[in-house]
Amino acid sequence: MERAVVRITLIGHLIHNFCLLPLVFVQDNWNIYSFHINSTVSSRYATTVITSRVANRMAESKEVEFHVRIPKNAFITKFRMFIDGQVYDGNVKEKEQAQRQYTTAVSRGQSAGIVSSVGRTLEEFKTSVTISAHNKVTFELTYEELMKRTLGKYELQIHARPMQPVKDFKIDVHIQEKAGISFLDVKGGLSTNALANAITRTQADKQAWVHFYPTEDQQKACDSCDEQGLNGDLVIVYDVNRNSTLGDIMVSKGYFVHHFAPSNLSRIPKNVVFIIDRSGSMHGRKIEQTRTALIHILGDLAEDDYFGLITFDDKIFHWKQELVQANSANLDSAKKFARRISDRGGTDINRAVLEGSNMLNAHPREGSASLLILLTDGDPTSGETNIERIHSNVRQAIAGKFPLYCLGFGFDVNFEFLEKMALQNNGVARRIYEESDAAIQLKGFYEEVATPLLTDVTMSYKGGSNLTQTVFSQYYNGSEIVVAGQIDDNNIDSFIPQAVTFSETNSPVETSETVSENQTQRVWAYLTVKQLLLLMSGPEKEEVKKNILELSLKYSFVTPHTSMVVTKPPGETADVLDKPKEGKQESRIWGNPLQGALPPPPAAAAPLPGAPGPRGSTLYTRLGARPTAKGVCFVKQQNKCFFSLTVITRSKEIDIAAGDARIVIIVHEKAGREFLWPVMRQKPSTTNIEGLLGEVLVCSCSCSNINVLFFFCCSAVGVHYSVTPPETLICWLSPADSALQRPLNDFFVAQL
């Protein structure tokens, strides 16, 4: 067989590969001399300001990054930089408009900002600016969020990760609640014995303060801290007093916000059907954790509850054909059934949910609350697989009589499909992360809905308009219903709120307490946008998007439909910061596309407009799972670290910065298939870097969340024998071991 001849273009530079966790600043070059986080919570609405002051200690201009993490539930509302007495404000714009500006910047080889998901509860905000020698910059980021009450408490999560010990480090939290604060606690990874004396808290009747002022030595001492300083969360936990009015209403400048969380109510017996995916993709730890969680949940059922169990793959399996009482004999039998659940077959979600709906519909009980809980890790692959028809079938079967809760296990699941199905049926979708505590996650979700107190809750407001959601199928112990709206003509005298519910006695309950609140209008806007975002998959999508844009631009919310344009000093291009779409995975691991047959490049492919690359700079490879990892590597030059390499991904491209070198890998789609297309935008100014040589540079990382991967680009003809008939390729992807003629590990260094 004729062998493919591959010639690697050598340009005298590449990277000695050594990968670390993502960095914010290279400590040798920068001094973060002040890092403050100030959070003010007023009537459950939190406004947090992160201020970082950085000095360039080098004798030359350097690019410095601002890199922080914020809660996913929050909206960024302001970003500013202070340089040489000038203020550079960020502006919120329509995403498409901002993206056009950003694309133009990338085509010229310039950098851009990013907001991406990190883990379960955080998003990462990143931007940068060039600072002249011995100069300073102040970064200031503001974000807002409405606190959600879960299991009887509110939690304010503050993440601290400046990436070096900071002399002037402070976290200040001030809570103001007119209803009064019933308890206050401080938790999280930064609330440890080593940092205990750095935390002070003070609680009065309607106010509370928490201060966290660790010394530089203490910033290296906590469980998740090291020489790079703090890395963890400070979680402020509290609740407010509840009185007989069953709620409080904040009124200000023609707007109101109603917090409805009645206490001292008797629990309502429930009817619950668990629908468990047992298809082949649930193999291994997923099915084991599901069995563990289900057995625990069954043990928590009350004797006046009724329940049913359904497992499914491409067939449906009933533990019992009808709901049964949760007595000891039935629970023991159900637990034995749960222990025998094993994985096999396809995924018939449609039939499984319809069977569960039929079980609840066949067992109506006055004075009880019914709910359906689906757990799956994949797409519908058996039976009815058309998503729209499944949605229609489920909606007709449930007919608004009870909520459907969808739990998506892992990131292979079609979360948008589950989310839409849940929202159409008065429920919510929740992602279960495929980690060691998945069983605890499952049990934790169940606890949120385990104790219904009210059903068919309708909030009405005479003299009110532009209301957020007012109808709720159920109210659960420890939760809270929040409704906001406008008061007609700002006439408080004619404004009459009422909450009509049906408890065990079916008697209506009324509440009408009014207090003053300054942030009411922003809370209304925040809550309205959050709820509109959940309706984006509905038939009135364009109208909903228009309303989201209007409110987001007016109140400067960075949402999935708006972007923050970060203005910079003259000579630098503005960054564009986007919020990830809810329900999307934003931090997948780099897959290894070097294994298996490589497809030929798409026919008639041409460089994208404004993005021509040098000879040999085009790379095609099938995209099995789109790379969306972020990693940072140090580069070795003359036996010292001198810059970092950062990989940042977006929906249609991957940006790589290595010192002053810039690479853009564009995601190209042809005939429904996706390909990676890297282009060298700016070659590095230095040519004395030790290491492997190649035309396109990508770091070979071996981090905790990034697999080893290396790109090679060829500028000579090769024959692709993995397809029939063989095809001649001008540019292809070569495995590192083959191109280098020895294992890639031989080129790694253990220490710089």
mmCIF file with all atom_site columns, N, CA and C in Angstrom, residues 14-20 590 594 631-634 645 647 656 692 696-703 706-712 736-737 740 744-745 747-749:
data_model
loop_
_atom_site.group_PDB
_atom_site.id
_atom_site.type_symbol
_atom_site.label_atom_id
_atom_site.label_alt_id
_atom_site.label_comp_id
_atom_site.label_asym_id
_atom_site.label_entity_id
_atom_site.label_seq_id
_atom_site.pdbx_PDB_ins_code
_atom_site.Cartn_x
_atom_site.Cartn_y
_atom_site.Cartn_z
_atom_site.occupancy
_atom_site.B_iso_or_equiv
_atom_site.pdbx_formal_charge
_atom_site.auth_seq_id
_atom_site.auth_comp_id
_atom_site.auth_asym_id
_atom_site.auth_atom_id
_atom_site.pdbx_PDB_model_num
ATOM 1   N N  . LEU A 1 14  ? 7.102   26.941 18.667 1.00 0.00 ? 14  LEU A N  1
ATOM 2   C CA . LEU A 1 14  ? 5.927   26.273 19.247 1.00 0.00 ? 14  LEU A CA 1
ATOM 3   C C  . LEU A 1 14  ? 6.108   26.206 20.737 1.00 0.00 ? 14  LEU A C  1
ATOM 4   N N  . ILE A 1 15  ? 5.381   25.347 21.374 1.00 0.00 ? 15  ILE A N  1
ATOM 5   C CA . ILE A 1 15  ? 5.187   25.470 22.806 1.00 0.00 ? 15  ILE A CA 1
ATOM 6   C C  . ILE A 1 15  ? 5.684   24.230 23.513 1.00 0.00 ? 15  ILE A C  1
ATOM 7   N N  . HIS A 1 16  ? 6.506   24.421 24.530 1.00 0.00 ? 16  HIS A N  1
ATOM 8   C CA . HIS A 1 16  ? 6.776   23.333 25.465 1.00 0.00 ? 16  HIS A CA 1
ATOM 9   C C  . HIS A 1 16  ? 5.536   23.203 26.316 1.00 0.00 ? 16  HIS A C  1
ATOM 10  N N  . ASN A 1 17  ? 4.940   22.033 26.360 1.00 0.00 ? 17  ASN A N  1
ATOM 11  C CA . ASN A 1 17  ? 3.586   21.915 26.889 1.00 0.00 ? 17  ASN A CA 1
ATOM 12  C C  . ASN A 1 17  ? 3.563   21.541 28.356 1.00 0.00 ? 17  ASN A C  1
ATOM 13  N N  . PHE A 1 18  ? 2.948   22.400 29.108 1.00 0.00 ? 18  PHE A N  1
ATOM 14  C CA . PHE A 1 18  ? 2.703   22.105 30.521 1.00 0.00 ? 18  PHE A CA 1
ATOM 15  C C  . PHE A 1 18  ? 1.449   22.840 30.907 1.00 0.00 ? 18  PHE A C  1
ATOM 16  N N  . CYS A 1 19  ? 0.428   22.118 31.396 1.00 0.00 ? 19  CYS A N  1
ATOM 17  C CA . CYS A 1 19  ? -0.876  22.745 31.594 1.00 0.00 ? 19  CYS A CA 1
ATOM 18  C C  . CYS A 1 19  ? -1.212  22.901 33.062 1.00 0.00 ? 19  CYS A C  1
ATOM 19  N N  . LEU A 1 20  ? -1.760  24.059 33.396 1.00 0.00 ? 20  LEU A N  1
ATOM 20  C CA . LEU A 1 20  ? -2.233  24.357 34.742 1.00 0.00 ? 20  LEU A CA 1
ATOM 21  C C  . LEU A 1 20  ? -3.711  24.645 34.695 1.00 0.00 ? 20  LEU A C  1
ATOM 22  N N  . TRP A 1 590 ? -12.359 18.597 25.906 1.00 0.00 ? 590 TRP A N  1
ATOM 23  C CA . TRP A 1 590 ? -11.884 18.416 24.530 1.00 0.00 ? 590 TRP A CA 1
ATOM 24  C C  . TRP A 1 590 ? -11.929 16.936 24.180 1.00 0.00 ? 590 TRP A C  1
ATOM 25  N N  . LEU A 1 594 ? -8.490  12.528 16.877 1.00 0.00 ? 594 LEU A N  1
ATOM 26  C CA . LEU A 1 594 ? -7.418  11.872 16.148 1.00 0.00 ? 594 LEU A CA 1
ATOM 27  C C  . LEU A 1 594 ? -7.706  10.395 15.931 1.00 0.00 ? 594 LEU A C  1
ATOM 28  N N  . GLY A 1 631 ? -8.455  26.229 28.798 1.00 0.00 ? 631 GLY A N  1
ATOM 29  C CA . GLY A 1 631 ? -7.256  25.831 29.502 1.00 0.00 ? 631 GLY A CA 1
ATOM 30  C C  . GLY A 1 631 ? -6.208  26.916 29.412 1.00 0.00 ? 631 GLY A C  1
ATOM 31  N N  . VAL A 1 632 ? -5.275  26.896 30.323 1.00 0.00 ? 632 VAL A N  1
ATOM 32  C CA . VAL A 1 632 ? -4.181  27.861 30.282 1.00 0.00 ? 632 VAL A CA 1
ATOM 33  C C  . VAL A 1 632 ? -2.886  27.100 30.437 1.00 0.00 ? 632 VAL A C  1
ATOM 34  N N  . CYS A 1 633 ? -1.914  27.366 29.576 1.00 0.00 ? 633 CYS A N  1
ATOM 35  C CA . CYS A 1 633 ? -0.614  26.722 29.652 1.00 0.00 ? 633 CYS A CA 1
ATOM 36  C C  . CYS A 1 633 ? 0.472   27.773 29.765 1.00 0.00 ? 633 CYS A C  1
ATOM 37  N N  . PHE A 1 634 ? 1.517   27.442 30.500 1.00 0.00 ? 634 PHE A N  1
ATOM 38  C CA . PHE A 1 634 ? 2.684   28.309 30.507 1.00 0.00 ? 634 PHE A CA 1
ATOM 39  C C  . PHE A 1 634 ? 3.573   27.975 29.313 1.00 0.00 ? 634 PHE A C  1
ATOM 40  N N  . LEU A 1 645 ? -0.995  30.694 27.632 1.00 0.00 ? 645 LEU A N  1
ATOM 41  C CA . LEU A 1 645 ? -1.828  30.380 26.486 1.00 0.00 ? 645 LEU A CA 1
ATOM 42  C C  . LEU A 1 645 ? -3.231  30.103 26.989 1.00 0.00 ? 645 LEU A C  1
ATOM 43  N N  . VAL A 1 647 ? -7.297  29.143 25.912 1.00 0.00 ? 647 VAL A N  1
ATOM 44  C CA . VAL A 1 647 ? -8.243  28.644 24.915 1.00 0.00 ? 647 VAL A CA 1
ATOM 45  C C  . VAL A 1 647 ? -9.646  29.009 25.373 1.00 0.00 ? 647 VAL A C  1
ATOM 46  N N  . ILE A 1 656 ? -7.704  31.351 20.480 1.00 0.00 ? 656 ILE A N  1
ATOM 47  C CA . ILE A 1 656 ? -6.503  30.932 21.185 1.00 0.00 ? 656 ILE A CA 1
ATOM 48  C C  . ILE A 1 656 ? -5.539  32.104 21.212 1.00 0.00 ? 656 ILE A C  1
ATOM 49  N N  . LEU A 1 692 ? 8.263   21.838 20.105 1.00 0.00 ? 692 LEU A N  1
ATOM 50  C CA . LEU A 1 692 ? 7.826   21.318 18.824 1.00 0.00 ? 692 LEU A CA 1
ATOM 51  C C  . LEU A 1 692 ? 7.489   22.455 17.875 1.00 0.00 ? 692 LEU A C  1
ATOM 52  N N  . VAL A 1 696 ? 0.204   25.656 12.880 1.00 0.00 ? 696 VAL A N  1
ATOM 53  C CA . VAL A 1 696 ? -0.907  26.043 13.752 1.00 0.00 ? 696 VAL A CA 1
ATOM 54  C C  . VAL A 1 696 ? -0.604  25.556 15.159 1.00 0.00 ? 696 VAL A C  1
ATOM 55  N N  . LEU A 1 697 ? -0.701  26.434 16.127 1.00 0.00 ? 697 LEU A N  1
ATOM 56  C CA . LEU A 1 697 ? -0.291  26.119 17.495 1.00 0.00 ? 697 LEU A CA 1
ATOM 57  C C  . LEU A 1 697 ? -1.498  25.894 18.377 1.00 0.00 ? 697 LEU A C  1
ATOM 58  N N  . VAL A 1 698 ? -1.592  24.754 19.004 1.00 0.00 ? 698 VAL A N  1
ATOM 59  C CA . VAL A 1 698 ? -2.620  24.511 20.015 1.00 0.00 ? 698 VAL A CA 1
ATOM 60  C C  . VAL A 1 698 ? -1.974  23.759 21.166 1.00 0.00 ? 698 VAL A C  1
ATOM 61  N N  . CYS A 1 699 ? -2.245  24.188 22.368 1.00 0.00 ? 699 CYS A N  1
ATOM 62  C CA . CYS A 1 699 ? -1.622  23.595 23.538 1.00 0.00 ? 699 CYS A CA 1
ATOM 63  C C  . CYS A 1 699 ? -2.029  22.143 23.716 1.00 0.00 ? 699 CYS A C  1
ATOM 64  N N  . SER A 1 700 ? -1.085  21.283 24.026 1.00 0.00 ? 700 SER A N  1
ATOM 65  C CA . SER A 1 700 ? -1.384  19.897 24.401 1.00 0.00 ? 700 SER A CA 1
ATOM 66  C C  . SER A 1 700 ? -1.496  19.850 25.908 1.00 0.00 ? 700 SER A C  1
ATOM 67  N N  . CYS A 1 701 ? -2.708  19.723 26.410 1.00 0.00 ? 701 CYS A N  1
ATOM 68  C CA . CYS A 1 701 ? -2.931  19.836 27.850 1.00 0.00 ? 701 CYS A CA 1
ATOM 69  C C  . CYS A 1 701 ? -3.264  18.493 28.466 1.00 0.00 ? 701 CYS A C  1
ATOM 70  N N  . SER A 1 702 ? -2.957  18.367 29.720 1.00 0.00 ? 702 SER A N  1
ATOM 71  C CA . SER A 1 702 ? -3.366  17.197 30.488 1.00 0.00 ? 702 SER A CA 1
ATOM 72  C C  . SER A 1 702 ? -3.830  17.673 31.851 1.00 0.00 ? 702 SER A C  1
ATOM 73  N N  . CYS A 1 703 ? -4.876  18.505 31.833 1.00 0.00 ? 703 CYS A N  1
ATOM 74  C CA . CYS A 1 703 ? -5.429  19.045 33.077 1.00 0.00 ? 703 CYS A CA 1
ATOM 75  C C  . CYS A 1 703 ? -6.473  18.089 33.622 1.00 0.00 ? 703 CYS A C  1
ATOM 76  N N  . ILE A 1 706 ? -9.212  18.495 30.870 1.00 0.00 ? 706 ILE A N  1
ATOM 77  C CA . ILE A 1 706 ? -8.882  18.652 29.461 1.00 0.00 ? 706 ILE A CA 1
ATOM 78  C C  . ILE A 1 706 ? -8.044  17.473 29.020 1.00 0.00 ? 706 ILE A C  1
ATOM 79  N N  . ASN A 1 707 ? -8.487  16.746 28.006 1.00 0.00 ? 707 ASN A N  1
ATOM 80  C CA . ASN A 1 707 ? -7.760  15.597 27.508 1.00 0.00 ? 707 ASN A CA 1
ATOM 81  C C  . ASN A 1 707 ? -6.592  16.033 26.632 1.00 0.00 ? 707 ASN A C  1
ATOM 82  N N  . VAL A 1 708 ? -5.587  15.158 26.505 1.00 0.00 ? 708 VAL A N  1
ATOM 83  C CA . VAL A 1 708 ? -4.452  15.453 25.638 1.00 0.00 ? 708 VAL A CA 1
ATOM 84  C C  . VAL A 1 708 ? -4.926  15.545 24.192 1.00 0.00 ? 708 VAL A C  1
ATOM 85  N N  . LEU A 1 709 ? -4.464  16.572 23.488 1.00 0.00 ? 709 LEU A N  1
ATOM 86  C CA . LEU A 1 709 ? -4.893  16.786 22.107 1.00 0.00 ? 709 LEU A CA 1
ATOM 87  C C  . LEU A 1 709 ? -3.840  17.620 21.415 1.00 0.00 ? 709 LEU A C  1
ATOM 88  N N  . PHE A 1 710 ? -3.554  17.326 20.143 1.00 0.00 ? 710 PHE A N  1
ATOM 89  C CA . PHE A 1 710 ? -2.608  18.151 19.413 1.00 0.00 ? 710 PHE A CA 1
ATOM 90  C C  . PHE A 1 710 ? -3.041  18.271 17.961 1.00 0.00 ? 710 PHE A C  1
ATOM 91  N N  . PHE A 1 711 ? -3.004  19.486 17.433 1.00 0.00 ? 711 PHE A N  1
ATOM 92  C CA . PHE A 1 711 ? -3.319  19.725 16.031 1.00 0.00 ? 711 PHE A CA 1
ATOM 93  C C  . PHE A 1 711 ? -2.028  19.776 15.213 1.00 0.00 ? 711 PHE A C  1
ATOM 94  N N  . PHE A 1 712 ? -2.047  19.152 14.053 1.00 0.00 ? 712 PHE A N  1
ATOM 95  C CA . PHE A 1 712 ? -0.970  19.325 13.094 1.00 0.00 ? 712 PHE A CA 1
ATOM 96  C C  . PHE A 1 712 ? -1.565  19.698 11.751 1.00 0.00 ? 712 PHE A C  1
ATOM 97  N N  . ALA A 1 736 ? -0.442  13.120 16.616 1.00 0.00 ? 736 ALA A N  1
ATOM 98  C CA . ALA A 1 736 ? 0.851   13.645 17.054 1.00 0.00 ? 736 ALA A CA 1
ATOM 99  C C  . ALA A 1 736 ? 1.922   12.564 17.049 1.00 0.00 ? 736 ALA A C  1
ATOM 100 N N  . ASP A 1 737 ? 1.591   11.363 17.548 1.00 0.00 ? 737 ASP A N  1
ATOM 101 C CA . ASP A 1 737 ? 2.595   10.304 17.630 1.00 0.00 ? 737 ASP A CA 1
ATOM 102 C C  . ASP A 1 737 ? 3.140   9.943  16.257 1.00 0.00 ? 737 ASP A C  1
ATOM 103 N N  . LEU A 1 740 ? 5.291   12.967 14.856 1.00 0.00 ? 740 LEU A N  1
ATOM 104 C CA . LEU A 1 740 ? 6.528   13.204 15.586 1.00 0.00 ? 740 LEU A CA 1
ATOM 105 C C  . LEU A 1 740 ? 7.440   11.991 15.580 1.00 0.00 ? 740 LEU A C  1
ATOM 106 N N  . LEU A 1 744 ? 3.907   11.581 22.070 1.00 0.00 ? 744 LEU A N  1
ATOM 107 C CA . LEU A 1 744 ? 3.800   12.987 22.431 1.00 0.00 ? 744 LEU A CA 1
ATOM 108 C C  . LEU A 1 744 ? 4.293   13.227 23.857 1.00 0.00 ? 744 LEU A C  1
ATOM 109 N N  . ASN A 1 745 ? 4.137   12.214 24.734 1.00 0.00 ? 745 ASN A N  1
ATOM 110 C CA . ASN A 1 745 ? 4.584   12.365 26.123 1.00 0.00 ? 745 ASN A CA 1
ATOM 111 C C  . ASN A 1 745 ? 6.086   12.661 26.223 1.00 0.00 ? 745 ASN A C  1
ATOM 112 N N  . PHE A 1 747 ? 7.610   14.775 24.753 1.00 0.00 ? 747 PHE A N  1
ATOM 113 C CA . PHE A 1 747 ? 7.838   16.204 24.584 1.00 0.00 ? 747 PHE A CA 1
ATOM 114 C C  . PHE A 1 747 ? 7.256   17.019 25.742 1.00 0.00 ? 747 PHE A C  1
ATOM 115 N N  . PHE A 1 748 ? 6.655   16.349 26.721 1.00 0.00 ? 748 PHE A N  1
ATOM 116 C CA . PHE A 1 748 ? 6.129   17.058 27.882 1.00 0.00 ? 748 PHE A CA 1
ATOM 117 C C  . PHE A 1 748 ? 7.256   17.340 28.873 1.00 0.00 ? 748 PHE A C  1
ATOM 118 N N  . VAL A 1 749 ? 7.110   18.417 29.602 1.00 0.00 ? 749 VAL A N  1
ATOM 119 C CA . VAL A 1 749 ? 8.047   18.693 30.680 1.00 0.00 ? 749 VAL A CA 1
ATOM 120 C C  . VAL A 1 749 ? 7.283   18.634 31.992 1.00 0.00 ? 749 VAL A C  1
#
